[in-house]
Amino acid sequence: MLGNTQGLKPSTMKGLSRLSARRYAGPGGLSPEQARELAALSFDTGRQIGLLIDRTGRPAMVIVGDPGAIFIPELPRARLATDRLRGLRLVHTHLKGEKISQDDLMDMIFLRLDSVTALTLDSDGLPGSVYFAHILPPNPSGQAYQIMDPVRAERWEHQGPDLSALTTALEEELTRTSPKADASDTRERALLVSVSTRAKARQELALTELAALAETAGLAPAGTMVQRVEAVNPRHIMGKGKLADLEVQALRVDAQVILFDQDLSPTQARNLAEITERKILDRTQLILDIFAARAKSREGKLQVEMAQLKYTLPRLVGKNESLSRLMGGIGGRGPGETKLEVDRRRAKERLTRLKHELSDIRRRRGYTRARRSDAAVPIVALVGYTNAGKSTLLNTLTGSGVLAEDKLFATLDPTSRRIRFPKDREIVLTDTVGFIRRLPPDLKEAFTATLEELDSADLLVHVADASHPEVEAQIAAVNAILEEMGLHETPTLLVLNKWDRLSEEEREQMMNAHPGAIPAEAKTRASLVPLVDAVLERLPRPGKNQVIEVSAAIQ
């Protein structure tokens, strides 16, 4: 027995207990006798009474509410059915003859209930009408649910729907209309969402990059949803009505994760986690997860951990389901306030230690740069947007095997390679993280120790993916980051990589837009000769026995 049972008579409590012993089977799932029993108890208590019934017809919960509402407690995830719906339906009373309410529909959608049935009472406490609602599969109208016309309680058993057949047909249709997935693909499926004041076309382009990030993180993009708003909702990022549509869309594509392109505030993340049982992620969390998975050196791991702590710390407030559902989140489901304070103190202490360790790394890097400066060694830095082909370029020039994948942030930790050019001129290439638009501020700060390598560069080689549909925006994003770092006055050489993927007309347009840029195909060594010549021409001529060092900032 759950809910508002305070003040109930022992006889009423026995009557409520008897409800849990009943079996609510049959086509409509509620006989006239059961309707009268439920109505009498609700009328006697003056409170709504609800039953969560499984597919065998047996009550899983008996809940006592208030006169105007019933409050369903958090349901164990183990009760989720093997298919898309939970395998539980709600039958409850309405004391004042109300129809299916908006709260009823929200509970049905966000808890993935098979259906909701509302039994009204007349002025004498007898059963009145039965209202019934269930979720709809995709349909031309776009309607997320259906509310059936009311039926008198005494006729419901014969005129109501066959619940078993209805639920089976609904789940089969949801499966049939869902985007087909490879049965061997065990990755979590994610619904990608953008809620912004920007034009929908720009949001859709941003979701293309978010899908690439999701793939890199090991998620399977299952669908998208875009909403343009005048102002972002500070509590839930979108209105509750649109949230219901979002939940239904996630149900239809069988998504376990809802991934937002926008960064969620702690309040938004917490409120979203309270109304949906799916994992809630935002763009920053996704990037942090990618960095955490791919960082290999101690320095890289320290930088990522510091960024993760900075992100998590303001979210360690109260009961935070959004963190408890994520692997590696600090704190478990529903920790007490004392444990939260301990977590916050430990996080702050760990953050202080990380700052000291990263300061030591910066100091050691400073010594290295000082030695290079004393030796008057020119430095060239390869920079560019992530996945522009910088690691492939490095491998082709040096014959090395640095990880080069068609993924964002394939490489994070610094790697150095030595290459010898004609006339005994040598170059050492050092790889660091590539750039991306809207890089999380905490992550950008955490990687300052690595990016400080660029401060000593005599020449920047900006590698761009000329075949990318947003190449101009990516070039602009890299230039903006370089300016933010105070490197905009450093001489820069633009390299238009993946030149072989462009048509003659596109090549002409690119060269007109970027005169002086050098076309290249990073996989083809012969195509890199003009690039090497241009780099050597722009560097000071080395003295006798002098080595030229090149730092390559790579994904």
Coordinates of N, CA and C in Angstrom, one line a residue, residues 37-155:
E37 N -16.4 -1.9 -6.4 CA -15.6 -2.0 -5.2 C -14.6 -0.8 -5.2
L38 N -14.0 -0.5 -6.3 CA -13.0 0.6 -6.4 C -13.7 1.9 -6.1
A39 N -14.8 2.1 -6.7 CA -15.5 3.4 -6.5 C -16.0 3.6 -5.1
A40 N -16.4 2.5 -4.4 CA -16.9 2.6 -3.0 C -15.7 3.0 -2.1
L41 N -14.6 2.4 -2.3 CA -13.4 2.7 -1.5 C -12.9 4.1 -1.7
S42 N -13.0 4.6 -2.9 CA -12.5 5.9 -3.3 C -13.5 6.9 -2.7
F43 N -14.8 6.6 -2.7 CA -15.8 7.5 -2.2 C -15.7 7.6 -0.7
D44 N -15.5 6.4 0.0 CA -15.4 6.4 1.4 C -14.2 7.2 1.9
T45 N -13.1 7.1 1.2 CA -11.8 7.8 1.7 C -11.8 9.3 1.2
G46 N -12.6 9.6 0.2 CA -12.5 10.9 -0.4 C -11.2 11.2 -1.1
R47 N -10.6 10.1 -1.6 CA -9.3 10.2 -2.3 C -9.3 9.4 -3.5
Q48 N -8.5 9.8 -4.5 CA -8.3 8.9 -5.7 C -7.6 7.7 -5.3
I49 N -7.9 6.6 -5.9 CA -7.3 5.3 -5.7 C -6.8 4.7 -7.0
G50 N -5.6 4.3 -7.1 CA -5.1 3.8 -8.3 C -4.5 2.4 -8.2
L51 N -4.5 1.7 -9.3 CA -3.9 0.3 -9.4 C -3.0 0.3 -10.6
L52 N -1.8 -0.1 -10.4 CA -0.9 -0.4 -11.5 C -0.9 -1.9 -11.7
I53 N -1.4 -2.3 -12.8 CA -1.8 -3.7 -13.1 C -0.8 -4.3 -14.2
D54 N -0.3 -5.5 -14.0 CA 0.6 -6.0 -15.0 C -0.2 -6.8 -16.1
R55 N 0.5 -7.4 -17.0 CA -0.2 -7.9 -18.2 C -0.9 -9.3 -17.9
T56 N -0.7 -9.8 -16.7 CA -1.4 -11.0 -16.3 C -2.7 -10.6 -15.5
G57 N -2.9 -9.3 -15.3 CA -4.1 -8.8 -14.6 C -3.9 -8.7 -13.1
R58 N -2.7 -8.9 -12.6 CA -2.5 -8.8 -11.2 C -1.9 -7.4 -10.8
P59 N -2.4 -6.8 -9.7 CA -1.9 -5.5 -9.3 C -0.5 -5.6 -8.8
A60 N 0.3 -4.7 -9.3 CA 1.7 -4.6 -8.9 C 1.8 -3.5 -7.8
M61 N 0.9 -2.6 -7.8 CA 0.8 -1.5 -6.7 C -0.6 -1.1 -6.5
V62 N -0.9 -0.8 -5.2 CA -2.2 -0.1 -4.9 C -1.8 1.3 -4.3
I63 N -2.3 2.4 -4.9 CA -1.8 3.7 -4.5 C -3.0 4.5 -4.1
V64 N -2.9 5.2 -3.0 CA -3.9 6.1 -2.5 C -3.4 7.5 -2.7
G65 N -4.2 8.3 -3.4 CA -3.8 9.7 -3.7 C -4.5 10.7 -2.9
D66 N -4.7 11.9 -3.4 CA -5.4 13.0 -2.8 C -6.8 13.1 -3.6
P67 N -7.6 14.0 -3.2 CA -8.9 14.2 -3.9 C -8.8 14.5 -5.3
G68 N -7.8 15.3 -5.7 CA -7.6 15.7 -7.1 C -6.5 15.1 -7.9
A69 N -5.7 14.2 -7.3 CA -4.6 13.7 -8.0 C -4.1 12.4 -7.4
I70 N -3.3 11.6 -8.2 CA -2.7 10.5 -7.7 C -1.2 10.6 -8.0
F71 N -0.3 10.2 -7.1 CA 1.1 10.4 -7.3 C 1.8 9.0 -7.5
I72 N 2.3 8.7 -8.6 CA 2.9 7.4 -8.9 C 4.3 7.5 -8.4
P73 N 4.8 6.6 -7.5 CA 6.1 6.6 -7.1 C 7.1 6.2 -8.2
E74 N 8.4 6.4 -7.9 CA 9.4 6.0 -8.9 C 9.3 4.5 -9.1
L75 N 9.2 4.0 -10.3 CA 9.0 2.6 -10.6 C 10.4 2.0 -10.8
P76 N 10.6 0.8 -10.3 CA 11.9 0.1 -10.6 C 12.1 -0.1 -12.1
R77 N 13.3 0.1 -12.6 CA 13.5 -0.2 -14.0 C 13.3 -1.6 -14.3
A78 N 13.4 -2.5 -13.3 CA 13.2 -3.9 -13.6 C 11.8 -4.2 -14.1
R79 N 10.9 -3.3 -13.8 CA 9.5 -3.6 -14.2 C 9.3 -3.2 -15.7
L80 N 10.3 -2.7 -16.4 CA 10.1 -2.4 -17.8 C 9.9 -3.7 -18.5
A81 N 9.0 -3.7 -19.4 CA 8.7 -4.9 -20.2 C 9.9 -5.1 -21.2
T82 N 9.9 -6.3 -21.8 CA 11.0 -6.6 -22.7 C 10.9 -5.8 -24.0
D83 N 9.7 -5.3 -24.3 CA 9.5 -4.4 -25.5 C 9.6 -3.0 -25.1
R84 N 8.9 -2.1 -25.8 CA 9.0 -0.7 -25.6 C 8.2 -0.2 -24.4
L85 N 7.1 -0.8 -24.1 CA 6.2 -0.3 -23.0 C 6.6 -1.0 -21.7
R86 N 6.1 -0.5 -20.6 CA 6.5 -1.0 -19.3 C 5.9 -2.3 -18.9
G87 N 4.7 -2.6 -19.5 CA 4.0 -3.8 -19.1 C 3.1 -3.6 -17.9
L88 N 2.8 -2.3 -17.6 CA 1.9 -2.0 -16.5 C 0.9 -1.0 -17.1
R89 N -0.4 -1.1 -16.6 CA -1.4 -0.1 -17.0 C -2.0 0.5 -15.7
L90 N -2.4 1.7 -15.8 CA -2.9 2.4 -14.6 C -4.4 2.5 -14.7
V91 N -5.1 2.0 -13.6 CA -6.5 2.2 -13.5 C -6.7 3.0 -12.2
H92 N -7.4 4.1 -12.3 CA -7.6 4.9 -11.1 C -8.9 5.7 -11.1
T93 N -9.4 6.2 -10.0 CA -10.6 6.9 -9.9 C -10.5 8.4 -10.0
H94 N -11.6 9.0 -10.5 CA -11.7 10.5 -10.6 C -13.0 10.8 -9.8
L95 N -12.8 11.5 -8.7 CA -14.0 11.8 -7.8 C -15.0 12.7 -8.3
K96 N -14.6 13.6 -9.2 CA -15.5 14.7 -9.6 C -15.9 14.6 -11.1
G97 N -15.9 13.4 -11.6 CA -16.3 13.1 -13.0 C -15.4 13.7 -14.0
E98 N -14.1 13.9 -13.7 CA -13.2 14.5 -14.7 C -12.8 13.4 -15.8
K99 N -12.5 14.0 -16.9 CA -12.0 13.1 -18.0 C -10.6 12.8 -17.8
I100 N -10.0 12.1 -18.7 CA -8.5 11.9 -18.6 C -7.8 13.3 -18.5
S101 N -7.0 13.4 -17.5 CA -6.3 14.7 -17.3 C -5.0 14.8 -18.0
Q102 N -4.4 16.0 -18.1 CA -3.1 16.2 -18.7 C -2.0 15.4 -17.9
D103 N -2.2 15.4 -16.5 CA -1.3 14.7 -15.7 C -1.3 13.2 -16.0
D104 N -2.6 12.7 -16.2 CA -2.7 11.3 -16.6 C -1.9 10.9 -17.9
L105 N -2.0 11.8 -18.9 CA -1.3 11.6 -20.1 C 0.2 11.7 -20.0
M106 N 0.6 12.7 -19.1 CA 2.1 12.8 -18.9 C 2.6 11.5 -18.2
D107 N 1.9 11.0 -17.2 CA 2.3 9.8 -16.5 C 2.4 8.7 -17.5
M108 N 1.4 8.5 -18.4 CA 1.4 7.4 -19.4 C 2.6 7.5 -20.3
I109 N 2.9 8.7 -20.8 CA 4.0 8.9 -21.7 C 5.3 8.7 -21.1
F110 N 5.6 9.4 -20.0 CA 6.9 9.4 -19.4 C 7.2 8.1 -18.7
L111 N 6.2 7.4 -18.1 CA 6.4 6.2 -17.5 C 6.2 5.0 -18.4
R112 N 5.9 5.3 -19.7 CA 5.7 4.3 -20.7 C 4.7 3.2 -20.3
L113 N 3.6 3.7 -19.7 CA 2.5 2.8 -19.3 C 1.8 2.2 -20.5
D114 N 1.3 1.0 -20.4 CA 0.5 0.4 -21.5 C -0.7 1.2 -21.9
S115 N -1.4 1.7 -20.8 CA -2.6 2.5 -21.0 C -3.0 3.2 -19.7
V116 N -3.9 4.1 -19.7 CA -4.5 4.7 -18.5 C -6.0 4.7 -18.6
T117 N -6.6 4.2 -17.5 CA -8.0 4.1 -17.4 C -8.5 5.0 -16.2
A118 N -9.5 5.9 -16.5 CA -10.0 6.7 -15.4 C -11.5 6.3 -15.2
L119 N -11.8 6.0 -13.9 CA -13.2 5.6 -13.5 C -13.8 6.8 -12.8
T120 N -14.9 7.4 -13.3 CA -15.5 8.5 -12.6 C -16.6 8.0 -11.6
L121 N -16.9 8.8 -10.6 CA -17.9 8.5 -9.6 C -19.0 9.5 -9.7
D122 N -20.2 9.0 -9.5 CA -21.4 9.9 -9.4 C -21.5 10.4 -8.0
S123 N -22.6 11.2 -7.8 CA -22.7 11.9 -6.5 C -23.0 10.9 -5.3
D124 N -23.4 9.7 -5.6 CA -23.7 8.6 -4.6 C -22.5 7.7 -4.4
G125 N -21.4 7.9 -5.1 CA -20.3 7.1 -5.0 C -20.3 5.8 -5.8
L126 N -21.2 5.8 -6.8 CA -21.3 4.7 -7.7 C -20.5 4.9 -9.0
P127 N -20.1 3.9 -9.6 CA -19.3 4.0 -10.9 C -20.1 4.8 -11.9
G128 N -19.4 5.7 -12.6 CA -20.0 6.5 -13.6 C -19.5 6.0 -15.0
S129 N -18.6 6.8 -15.6 CA -18.1 6.5 -16.9 C -16.6 6.1 -16.8
V130 N -16.2 5.4 -17.8 CA -14.8 4.9 -17.9 C -14.1 5.7 -19.1
Y131 N -13.0 6.4 -18.8 CA -12.3 7.0 -19.9 C -11.0 6.2 -20.1
F132 N -10.5 6.2 -21.3 CA -9.4 5.3 -21.6 C -8.4 6.0 -22.6
A133 N -7.1 5.9 -22.4 CA -6.1 6.5 -23.3 C -4.9 5.5 -23.5
H134 N -4.3 5.6 -24.7 CA -3.1 4.8 -24.9 C -2.2 5.6 -25.9
I135 N -0.9 5.3 -25.9 CA 0.0 5.9 -26.8 C -0.3 5.4 -28.3
L136 N 0.0 6.3 -29.2 CA -0.2 5.9 -30.6 C 1.2 5.7 -31.3
P137 N 1.3 4.8 -32.2 CA 2.5 4.7 -33.1 C 2.5 5.8 -34.1
P138 N 3.6 6.0 -34.9 CA 3.6 7.1 -35.8 C 2.4 7.1 -36.7
N139 N 1.9 8.3 -37.0 CA 0.7 8.4 -37.8 C 0.7 9.7 -38.5
P140 N -0.1 9.8 -39.6 CA -0.1 11.1 -40.4 C -0.4 12.3 -39.6
S141 N -1.3 12.2 -38.6 CA -1.7 13.4 -37.9 C -0.6 13.8 -36.9
G142 N 0.3 13.0 -36.6 CA 1.3 13.3 -35.6 C 0.9 13.2 -34.2
Q143 N -0.4 12.8 -34.0 CA -0.9 12.7 -32.6 C -0.1 11.6 -31.8
A144 N 0.2 12.0 -30.6 CA 1.0 11.1 -29.7 C 0.2 10.1 -29.0
Y145 N -1.1 10.4 -28.8 CA -1.9 9.4 -28.0 C -3.4 9.5 -28.5
Q146 N -4.2 8.5 -28.0 CA -5.6 8.5 -28.4 C -6.4 8.4 -27.1
I147 N -7.4 9.2 -27.0 CA -8.4 9.1 -25.9 C -9.7 8.6 -26.4
M148 N -10.2 7.5 -25.9 CA -11.4 6.9 -26.5 C -12.6 7.6 -25.9
D149 N -13.7 7.5 -26.6 CA -15.0 8.1 -26.0 C -15.4 7.3 -24.8
P150 N -16.0 8.0 -23.8 CA -16.3 7.4 -22.5 C -17.4 6.3 -22.7
V151 N -17.3 5.3 -21.8 CA -18.2 4.2 -21.8 C -18.7 4.0 -20.4
R152 N -20.0 3.7 -20.3 CA -20.6 3.5 -18.9 C -19.9 2.3 -18.3
A153 N -19.6 2.4 -17.0 CA -18.8 1.4 -16.2 C -19.4 0.0 -16.4
E154 N -20.8 -0.1 -16.3 CA -21.4 -1.4 -16.3 C -21.3 -2.0 -17.7
R155 N -21.0 -1.2 -18.8 CA -20.8 -1.8 -20.1 C -19.4 -1.9 -20.5

